[in-house]
Short mmCIF file of C-alpha atoms and ligand atoms in Angstrom, two decimals:
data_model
loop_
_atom_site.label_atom_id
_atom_site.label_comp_id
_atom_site.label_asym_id
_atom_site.label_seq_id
_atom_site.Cartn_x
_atom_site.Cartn_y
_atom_site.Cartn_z
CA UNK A 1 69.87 119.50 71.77
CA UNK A 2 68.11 118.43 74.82
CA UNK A 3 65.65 121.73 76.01
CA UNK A 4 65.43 123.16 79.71
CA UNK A 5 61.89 124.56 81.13
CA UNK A 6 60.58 127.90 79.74
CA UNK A 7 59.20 129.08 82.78
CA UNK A 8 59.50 132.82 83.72
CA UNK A 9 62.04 131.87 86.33
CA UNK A 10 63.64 129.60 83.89
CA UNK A 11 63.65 132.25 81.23
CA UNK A 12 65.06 134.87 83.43
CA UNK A 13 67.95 132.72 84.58
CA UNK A 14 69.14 131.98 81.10
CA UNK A 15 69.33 135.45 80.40
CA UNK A 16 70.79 135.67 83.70
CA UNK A 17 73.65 133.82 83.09
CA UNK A 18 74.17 134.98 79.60
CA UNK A 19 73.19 131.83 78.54
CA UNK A 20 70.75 133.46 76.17
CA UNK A 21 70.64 137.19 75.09
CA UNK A 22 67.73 137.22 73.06
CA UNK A 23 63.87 135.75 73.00
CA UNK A 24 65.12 134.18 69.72
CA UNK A 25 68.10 131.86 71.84
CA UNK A 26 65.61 132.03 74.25
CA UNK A 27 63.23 130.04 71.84
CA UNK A 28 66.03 128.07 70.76
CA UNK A 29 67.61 126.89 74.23
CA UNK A 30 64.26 125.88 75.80
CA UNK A 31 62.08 124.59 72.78
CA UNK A 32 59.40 126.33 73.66
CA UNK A 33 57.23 128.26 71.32
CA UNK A 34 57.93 131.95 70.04
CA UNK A 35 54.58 132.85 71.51
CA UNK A 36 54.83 131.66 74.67
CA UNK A 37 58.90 133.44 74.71
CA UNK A 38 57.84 136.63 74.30
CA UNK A 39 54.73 136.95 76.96
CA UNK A 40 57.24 135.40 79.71
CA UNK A 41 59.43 137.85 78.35
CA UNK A 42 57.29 140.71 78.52
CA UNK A 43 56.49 140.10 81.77
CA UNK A 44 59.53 140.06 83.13
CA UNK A 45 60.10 143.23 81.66
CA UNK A 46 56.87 144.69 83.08
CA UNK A 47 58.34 143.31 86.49
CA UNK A 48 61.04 145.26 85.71
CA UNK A 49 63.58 142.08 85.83
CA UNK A 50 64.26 142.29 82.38
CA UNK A 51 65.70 144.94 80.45
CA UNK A 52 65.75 145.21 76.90
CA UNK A 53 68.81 146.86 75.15
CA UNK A 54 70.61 147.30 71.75
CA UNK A 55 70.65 145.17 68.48
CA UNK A 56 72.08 141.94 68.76
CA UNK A 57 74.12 140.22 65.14
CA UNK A 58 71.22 138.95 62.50
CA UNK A 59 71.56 135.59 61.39
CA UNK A 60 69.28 137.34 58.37
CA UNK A 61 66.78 139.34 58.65
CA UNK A 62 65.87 141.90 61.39
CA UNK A 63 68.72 142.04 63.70
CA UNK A 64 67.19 141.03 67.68
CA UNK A 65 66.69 142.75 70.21
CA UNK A 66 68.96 142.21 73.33
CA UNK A 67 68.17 141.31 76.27
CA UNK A 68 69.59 141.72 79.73
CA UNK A 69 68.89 140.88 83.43
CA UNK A 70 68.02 144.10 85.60
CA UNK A 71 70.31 143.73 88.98
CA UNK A 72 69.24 146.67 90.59
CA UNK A 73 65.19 145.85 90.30
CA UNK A 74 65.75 144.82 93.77
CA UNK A 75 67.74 144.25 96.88
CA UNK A 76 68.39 141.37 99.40
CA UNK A 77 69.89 141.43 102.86
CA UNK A 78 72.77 139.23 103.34
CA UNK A 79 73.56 138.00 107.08
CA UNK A 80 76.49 136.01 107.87
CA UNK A 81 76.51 134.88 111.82
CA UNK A 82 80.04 133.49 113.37
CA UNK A 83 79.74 132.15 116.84
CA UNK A 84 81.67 135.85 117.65
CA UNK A 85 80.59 138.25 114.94
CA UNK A 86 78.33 138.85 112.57
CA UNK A 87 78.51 140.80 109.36
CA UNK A 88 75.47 142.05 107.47
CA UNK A 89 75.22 143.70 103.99
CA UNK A 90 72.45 144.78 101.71
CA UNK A 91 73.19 143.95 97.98
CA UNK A 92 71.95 144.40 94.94
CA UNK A 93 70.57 141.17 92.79
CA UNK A 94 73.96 140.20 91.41
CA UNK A 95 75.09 140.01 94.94
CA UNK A 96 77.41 143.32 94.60
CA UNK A 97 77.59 144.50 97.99
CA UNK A 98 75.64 147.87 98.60
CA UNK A 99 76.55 148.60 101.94
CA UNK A 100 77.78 146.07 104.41
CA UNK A 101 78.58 146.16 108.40
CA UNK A 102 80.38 144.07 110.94
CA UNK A 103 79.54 143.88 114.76
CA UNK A 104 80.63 141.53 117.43
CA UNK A 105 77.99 138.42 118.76
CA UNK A 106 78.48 136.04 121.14
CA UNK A 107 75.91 133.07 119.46
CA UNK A 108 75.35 131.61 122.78
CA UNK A 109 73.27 134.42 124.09
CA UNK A 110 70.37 132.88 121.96
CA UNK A 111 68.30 133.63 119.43
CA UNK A 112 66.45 136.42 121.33
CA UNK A 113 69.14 138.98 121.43
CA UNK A 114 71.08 137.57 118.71
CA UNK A 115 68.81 138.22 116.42
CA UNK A 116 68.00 141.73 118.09
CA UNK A 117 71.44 142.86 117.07
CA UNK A 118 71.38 141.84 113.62
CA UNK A 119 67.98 143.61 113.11
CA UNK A 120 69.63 146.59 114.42
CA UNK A 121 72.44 146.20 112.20
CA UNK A 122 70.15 145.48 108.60
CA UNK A 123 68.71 148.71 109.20
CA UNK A 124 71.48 151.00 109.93
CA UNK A 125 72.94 148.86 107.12
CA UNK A 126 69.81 149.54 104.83
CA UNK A 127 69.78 153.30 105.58
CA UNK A 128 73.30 153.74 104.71
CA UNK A 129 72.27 152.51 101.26
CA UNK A 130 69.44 154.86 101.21
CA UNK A 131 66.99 152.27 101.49
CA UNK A 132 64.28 150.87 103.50
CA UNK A 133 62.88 147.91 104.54
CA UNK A 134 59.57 147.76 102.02
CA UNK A 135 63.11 147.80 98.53
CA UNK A 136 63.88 144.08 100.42
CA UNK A 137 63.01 141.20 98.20
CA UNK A 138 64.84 138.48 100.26
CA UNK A 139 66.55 137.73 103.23
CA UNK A 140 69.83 135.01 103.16
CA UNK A 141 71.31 133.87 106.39
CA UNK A 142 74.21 131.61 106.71
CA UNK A 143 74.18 130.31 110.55
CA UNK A 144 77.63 128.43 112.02
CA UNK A 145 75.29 125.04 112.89
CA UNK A 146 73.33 122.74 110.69
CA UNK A 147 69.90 123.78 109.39
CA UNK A 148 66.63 122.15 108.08
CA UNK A 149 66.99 124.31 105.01
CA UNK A 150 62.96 123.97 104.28
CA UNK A 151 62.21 125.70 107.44
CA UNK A 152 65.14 127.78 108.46
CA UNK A 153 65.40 126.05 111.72
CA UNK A 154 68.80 125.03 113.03
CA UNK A 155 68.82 121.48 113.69
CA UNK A 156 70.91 120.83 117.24
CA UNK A 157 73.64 122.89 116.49
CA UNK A 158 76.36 122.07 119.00
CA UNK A 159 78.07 125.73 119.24
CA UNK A 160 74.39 127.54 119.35
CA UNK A 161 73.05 127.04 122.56
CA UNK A 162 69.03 128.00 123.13
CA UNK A 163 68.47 128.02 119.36
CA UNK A 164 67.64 124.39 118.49
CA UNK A 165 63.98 124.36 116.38
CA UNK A 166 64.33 128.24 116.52
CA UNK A 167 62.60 129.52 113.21
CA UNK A 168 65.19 131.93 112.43
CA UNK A 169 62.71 133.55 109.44
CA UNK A 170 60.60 134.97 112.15
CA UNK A 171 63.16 137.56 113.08
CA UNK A 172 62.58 139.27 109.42
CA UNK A 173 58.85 139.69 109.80
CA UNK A 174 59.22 143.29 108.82
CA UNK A 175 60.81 142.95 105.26
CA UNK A 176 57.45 140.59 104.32
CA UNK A 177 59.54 138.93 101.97
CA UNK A 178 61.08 135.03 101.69
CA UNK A 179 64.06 134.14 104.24
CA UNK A 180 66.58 131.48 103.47
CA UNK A 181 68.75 130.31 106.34
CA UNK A 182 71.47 127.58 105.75
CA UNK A 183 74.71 126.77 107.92
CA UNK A 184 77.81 128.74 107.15
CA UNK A 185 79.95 126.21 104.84
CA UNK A 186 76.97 126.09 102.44
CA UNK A 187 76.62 129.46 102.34
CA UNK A 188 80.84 130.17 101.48
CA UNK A 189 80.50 127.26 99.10
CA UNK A 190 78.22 129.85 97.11
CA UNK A 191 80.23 133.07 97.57
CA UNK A 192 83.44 130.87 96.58
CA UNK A 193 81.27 130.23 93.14
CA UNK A 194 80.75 133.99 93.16
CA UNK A 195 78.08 134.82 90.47
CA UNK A 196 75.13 133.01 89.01
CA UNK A 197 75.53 130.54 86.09
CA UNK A 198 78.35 128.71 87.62
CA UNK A 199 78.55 125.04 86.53
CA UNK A 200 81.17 123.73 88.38
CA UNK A 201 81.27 120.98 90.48
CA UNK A 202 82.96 122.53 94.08
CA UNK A 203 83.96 120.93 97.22
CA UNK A 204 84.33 123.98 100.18
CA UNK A 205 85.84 122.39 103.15
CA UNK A 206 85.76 124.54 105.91
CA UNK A 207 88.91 123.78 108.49
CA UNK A 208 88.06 125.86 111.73
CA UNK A 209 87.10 124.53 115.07
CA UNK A 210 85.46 121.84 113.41
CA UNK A 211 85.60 120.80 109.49
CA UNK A 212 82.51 121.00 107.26
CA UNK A 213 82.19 120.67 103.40
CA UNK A 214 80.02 122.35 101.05
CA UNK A 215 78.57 120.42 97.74
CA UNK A 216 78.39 122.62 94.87
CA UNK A 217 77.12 120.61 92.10
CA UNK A 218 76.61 122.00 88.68
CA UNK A 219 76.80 125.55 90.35
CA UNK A 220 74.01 124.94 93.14
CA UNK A 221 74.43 123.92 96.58
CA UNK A 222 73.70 120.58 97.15
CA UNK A 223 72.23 119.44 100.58
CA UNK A 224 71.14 116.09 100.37
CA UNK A 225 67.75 114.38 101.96
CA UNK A 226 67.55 116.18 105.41
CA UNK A 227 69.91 119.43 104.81
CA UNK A 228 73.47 117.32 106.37
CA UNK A 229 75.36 116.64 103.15
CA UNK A 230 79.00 117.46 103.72
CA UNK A 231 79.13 116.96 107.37
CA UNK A 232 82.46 115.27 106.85
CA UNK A 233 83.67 115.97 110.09
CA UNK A 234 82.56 112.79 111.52
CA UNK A 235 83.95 110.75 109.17
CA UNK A 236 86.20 107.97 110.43
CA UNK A 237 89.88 107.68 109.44
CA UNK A 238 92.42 105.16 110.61
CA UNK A 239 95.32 106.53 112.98
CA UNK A 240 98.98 105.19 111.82
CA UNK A 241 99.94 104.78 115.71
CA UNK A 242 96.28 102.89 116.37
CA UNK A 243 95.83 106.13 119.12
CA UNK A 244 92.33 107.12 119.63
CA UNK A 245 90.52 109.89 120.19
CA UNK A 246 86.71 111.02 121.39
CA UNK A 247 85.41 113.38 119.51
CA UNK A 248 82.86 115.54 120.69
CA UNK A 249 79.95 113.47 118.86
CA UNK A 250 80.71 110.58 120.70
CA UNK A 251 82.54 108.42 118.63
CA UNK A 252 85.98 107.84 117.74
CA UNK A 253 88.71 108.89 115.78
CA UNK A 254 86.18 111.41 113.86
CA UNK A 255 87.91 113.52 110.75
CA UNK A 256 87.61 117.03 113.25
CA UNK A 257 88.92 115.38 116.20
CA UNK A 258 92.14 114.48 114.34
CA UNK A 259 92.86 117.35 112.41
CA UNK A 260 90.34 120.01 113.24
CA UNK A 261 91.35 123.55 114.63
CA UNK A 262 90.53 121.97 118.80
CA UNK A 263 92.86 118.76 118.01
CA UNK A 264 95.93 121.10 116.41
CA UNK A 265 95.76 123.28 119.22
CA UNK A 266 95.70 120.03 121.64
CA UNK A 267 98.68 118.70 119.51
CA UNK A 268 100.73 121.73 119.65
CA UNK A 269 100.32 122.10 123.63
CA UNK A 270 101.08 118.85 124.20
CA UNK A 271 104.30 118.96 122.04
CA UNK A 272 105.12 121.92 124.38
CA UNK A 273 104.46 125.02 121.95
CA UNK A 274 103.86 128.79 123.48
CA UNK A 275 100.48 128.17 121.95
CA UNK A 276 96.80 129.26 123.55
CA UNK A 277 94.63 129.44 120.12
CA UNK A 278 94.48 128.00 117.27
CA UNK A 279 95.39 131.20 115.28
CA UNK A 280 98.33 131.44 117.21
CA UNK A 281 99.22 127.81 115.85
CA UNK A 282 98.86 128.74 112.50
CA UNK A 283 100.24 132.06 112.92
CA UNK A 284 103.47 129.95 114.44
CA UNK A 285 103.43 127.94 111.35
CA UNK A 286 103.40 131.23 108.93
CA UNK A 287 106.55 132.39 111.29
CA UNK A 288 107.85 128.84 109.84
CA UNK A 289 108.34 127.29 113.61
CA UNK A 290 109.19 123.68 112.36
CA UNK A 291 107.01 121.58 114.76
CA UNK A 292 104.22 124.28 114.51
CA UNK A 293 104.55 123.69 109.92
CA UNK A 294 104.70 119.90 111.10
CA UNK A 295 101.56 119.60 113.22
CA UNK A 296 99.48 121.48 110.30
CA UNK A 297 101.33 119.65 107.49
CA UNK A 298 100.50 116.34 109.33
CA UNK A 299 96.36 117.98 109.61
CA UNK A 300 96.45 118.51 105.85
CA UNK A 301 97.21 114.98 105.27
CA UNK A 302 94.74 113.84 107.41
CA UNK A 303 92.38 115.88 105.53
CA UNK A 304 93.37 114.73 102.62
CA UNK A 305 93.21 111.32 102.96
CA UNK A 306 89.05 112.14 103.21
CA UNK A 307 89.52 114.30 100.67
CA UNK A 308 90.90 111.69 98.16
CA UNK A 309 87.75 109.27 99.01
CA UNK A 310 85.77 112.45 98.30
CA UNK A 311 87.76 113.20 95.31
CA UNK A 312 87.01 109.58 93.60
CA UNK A 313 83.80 109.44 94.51
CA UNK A 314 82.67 113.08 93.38
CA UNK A 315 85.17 113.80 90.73
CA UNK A 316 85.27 118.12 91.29
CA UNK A 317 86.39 120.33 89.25
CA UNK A 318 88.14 122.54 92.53
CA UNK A 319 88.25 122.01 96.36
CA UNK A 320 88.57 125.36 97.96
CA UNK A 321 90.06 125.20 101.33
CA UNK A 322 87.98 127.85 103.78
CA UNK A 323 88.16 128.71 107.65
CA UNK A 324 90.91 129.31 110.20
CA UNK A 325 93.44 126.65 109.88
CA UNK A 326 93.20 127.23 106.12
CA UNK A 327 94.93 130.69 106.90
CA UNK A 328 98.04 128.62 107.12
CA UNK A 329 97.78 128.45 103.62
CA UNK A 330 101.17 126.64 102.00
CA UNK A 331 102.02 123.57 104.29
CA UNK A 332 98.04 122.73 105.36
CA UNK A 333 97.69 122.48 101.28
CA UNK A 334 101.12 120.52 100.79
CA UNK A 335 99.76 118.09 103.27
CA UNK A 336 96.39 118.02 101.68
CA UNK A 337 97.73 117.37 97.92
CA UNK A 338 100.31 114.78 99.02
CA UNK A 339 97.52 112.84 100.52
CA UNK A 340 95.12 113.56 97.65
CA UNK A 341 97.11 113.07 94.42
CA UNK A 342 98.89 109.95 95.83
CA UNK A 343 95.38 108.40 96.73
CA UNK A 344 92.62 109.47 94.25
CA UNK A 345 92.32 107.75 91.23
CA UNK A 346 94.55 109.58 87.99
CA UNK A 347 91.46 110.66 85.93
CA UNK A 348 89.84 112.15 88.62
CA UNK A 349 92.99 113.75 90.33
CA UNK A 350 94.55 115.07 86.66
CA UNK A 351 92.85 117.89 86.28
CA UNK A 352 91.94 119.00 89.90
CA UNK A 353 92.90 122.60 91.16
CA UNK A 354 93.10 122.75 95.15
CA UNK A 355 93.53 126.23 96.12
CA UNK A 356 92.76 128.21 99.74
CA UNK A 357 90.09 130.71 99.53
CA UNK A 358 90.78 134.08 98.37
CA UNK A 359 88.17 136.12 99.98
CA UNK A 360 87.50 134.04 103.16
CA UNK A 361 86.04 137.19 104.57
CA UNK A 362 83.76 137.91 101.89
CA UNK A 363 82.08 134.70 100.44
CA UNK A 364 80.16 134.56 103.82
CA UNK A 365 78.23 137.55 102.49
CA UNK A 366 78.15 137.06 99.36
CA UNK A 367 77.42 133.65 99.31
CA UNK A 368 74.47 134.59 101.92
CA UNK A 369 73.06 137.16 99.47
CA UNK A 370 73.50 134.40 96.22
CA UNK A 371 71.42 132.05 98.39
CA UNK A 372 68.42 134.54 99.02
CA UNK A 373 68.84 136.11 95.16
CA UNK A 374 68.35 132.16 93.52
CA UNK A 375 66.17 131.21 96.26
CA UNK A 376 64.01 134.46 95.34
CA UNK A 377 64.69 134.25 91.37
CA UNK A 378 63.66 130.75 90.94
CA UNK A 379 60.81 129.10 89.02
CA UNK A 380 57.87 129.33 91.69
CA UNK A 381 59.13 132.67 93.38
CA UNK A 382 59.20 134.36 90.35
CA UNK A 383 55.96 133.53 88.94
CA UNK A 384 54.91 134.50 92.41
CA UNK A 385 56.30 137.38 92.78
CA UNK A 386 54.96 138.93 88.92
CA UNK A 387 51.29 137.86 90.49
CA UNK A 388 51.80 139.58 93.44
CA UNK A 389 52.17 143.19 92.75
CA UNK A 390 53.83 144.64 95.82
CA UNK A 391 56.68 141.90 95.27
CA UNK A 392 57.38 143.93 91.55
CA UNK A 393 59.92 146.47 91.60
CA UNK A 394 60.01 149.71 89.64
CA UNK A 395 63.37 152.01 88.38
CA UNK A 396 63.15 155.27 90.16
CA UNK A 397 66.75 156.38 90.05
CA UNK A 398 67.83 157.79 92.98
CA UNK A 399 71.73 159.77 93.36
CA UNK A 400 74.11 157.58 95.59
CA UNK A 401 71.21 154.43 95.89
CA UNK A 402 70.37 151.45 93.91
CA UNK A 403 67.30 152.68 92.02
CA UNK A 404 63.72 151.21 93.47
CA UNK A 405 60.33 151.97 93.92
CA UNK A 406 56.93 150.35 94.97
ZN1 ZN B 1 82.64 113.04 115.66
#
């Protein structure tokens, strides 16, 4: 059996995502010695991470001692920011939402009283939750632009005017605590996961104004050299007719400028449809208005044929289909699996499940609060944080709040 790293933050995941219940498969899993087990062990549990619980089944002898991860030994704010709303929650460190609140944005107003607002909104957010600012262990923020994911800065986001460079982290100076900011289709890649320990391989392709995929690979985002991986918007495909079409990047005949939310809209005013969004286009479609289930039938297979290069190339285990055209659900998937199945290569295509998202609503949250809580739980952090004793978290049950102390 090939052995993983023993490392406190190592350790705790395992146990984390039930991979191991007990400092004897603990011992077992990582190779490590019994010795050296037991003190990560017991300092998780004097950081209060770890619990200890119940008698596990003896294999002979003394029967083990369980072990179990301790979700509420801290909490993380979870901001997810549209271009027109934002939503912030405080969860606990499975990512169950705590208390969570929604407020209207406009991103273009910049960074300055963006960010303003959504302070605002984490405390009235925290209080509700009986909470304060000092209980926050980590901050996750999905942004709708790309993102140099090592500094939190978004990287010439076209839809975020005045916050190019801006180091988003800065605006959570009170919570003296890590802040991970990544754009918005990485961030619903890891709510669609849902909890830790996933090991799926997950494409999320988001299907709104523009189209952007996240890369879940083994259960963890994946974001390539300089943060960009799954920017398949701009990805070329060949037009039947030979028509062209500019995209906003500059170049031609780009994925989004074909079958993005902007080019159905264009489509269905130009084929003469009582159309002035695109949720009215899809909301025509779900009425079943023929050339309205056409023009987003038509998208999906555009989609698809990327999709199938994607599929062969990456081999996932799911594709889940995210954003505002993917509210027309039904024909945007027909088109989608048509193109897929017929062009992806049988092994790779047999077992592949392409479904729309169920919670589009929520996995922004979640997925914001999963970023910060395996961002905050891993190897270095960890270690980190047991050093550093104002980072370690004490039960002090409280009625109606999730029980913390410093
Ligand atoms: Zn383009």
């Amino acid at each position: 059996m090939a052995h993983t790293s023993a490392s406190a933050g190592a350790l705790l995941r395992h146990v984390r995502t039930g991979r191991a219940r007990s400092r004897a498969e603990l011992v077992a899993l990582t190779g490590a010695s019994r010795n050296t087990v037991s003190a990560r062990v017991d300092q998780l549990i004097a950081a209060n991470l770890l619990e200890e619980g119940g008698r596990g089944w003896s294999t002979g002898g003394r029967p083990p001692t369980l072990l179990r991860f301790n979700s509420r030994a801290g909490c993380v704010l979870a901001v997810d920011m549209g271009a027109t709303s934002v939503d912030v929650a405080v969860t606990d460190l499975s990512a169950q939402i705590l208390a969570t609140i929604g407020h209207p944005i406009d991103i273009a107003d910049g960074p300055g009283p963006v960010l303003a607002e959504v302070d605002r909104l984490a405390q009235q957010v925290l209080g509700e939750a009986g909470l304060t600012p000092a209980d926050v262990c980590a901050v996750g923020v999905g942004v709708p632009g790309p993102v140099e994911f090592s500094t939190g800065r978004p990287s010439h986001p076209p839809i975020m005017p005045g916050w190019h460079d801006y180091p988003v982290p800065s605006a959570f100076g009170r919570y003296e605590c890590p802040v991970y900011v990544d754009n918005d289709v990485n961030v619903m890649a890891l709510g669609e996961i849902g909890v830790a320990g996933s090991s799926q391989d997950l494409l999320v392709v988001k299907v709104g104004t523009g189209i952007g995929c996240g890369v879940i690979v083994d259960g963890q985002v994946y974001r390539g050299a300089q943060g960009s991986a799954g920017d398949i918007g701009h990805i070329h495909v060949a037009q039947p007719d030979g028509r062209t079409v500019t995209c906003r990047c500059g170049q031609e005949n780009c994925l989004e400028a074909i079958a993005g939310g902007g080019a159905l809209l264009r489509d269905a005013v130009a084929a003469g449809l009582p159309v002035d969004s695109v949720r009215a286009v899809v909301e025509l479609a779900a009425q079943g208005d023929g050339a309205a289930l056409e023009l987003v039938r038509n998208a999906g297979r555009t989609i698809g044929t990327v999709l199938a290069a994607l599929v062969n190339f990456f081999n996932p285990h799911r594709i889940v289909m995210t954003g505002g055209v993917a509210r027309a659900g039904v024909p945007l998937l027909a088109g989608i699996r048509e193109a897929v199945y017929r062009r992806s290569m049988p092994l790779a295509a047999r077992a592949l499940d392409i479904t729309v998202s169920d919670a589009p609503d929520r996995s922004g949250r979640v997925g914001a609060a999963l970023m910060a809580i395996e961002e905050f739980l891993d190897e270095d952090s960890v270690v980190e944080a047991l050093r550093d004793t104002t980072a370690v978290v004490r039960t002090a049950p409280r009625p109606g709040a999730v029980p913390l102390s410093h």
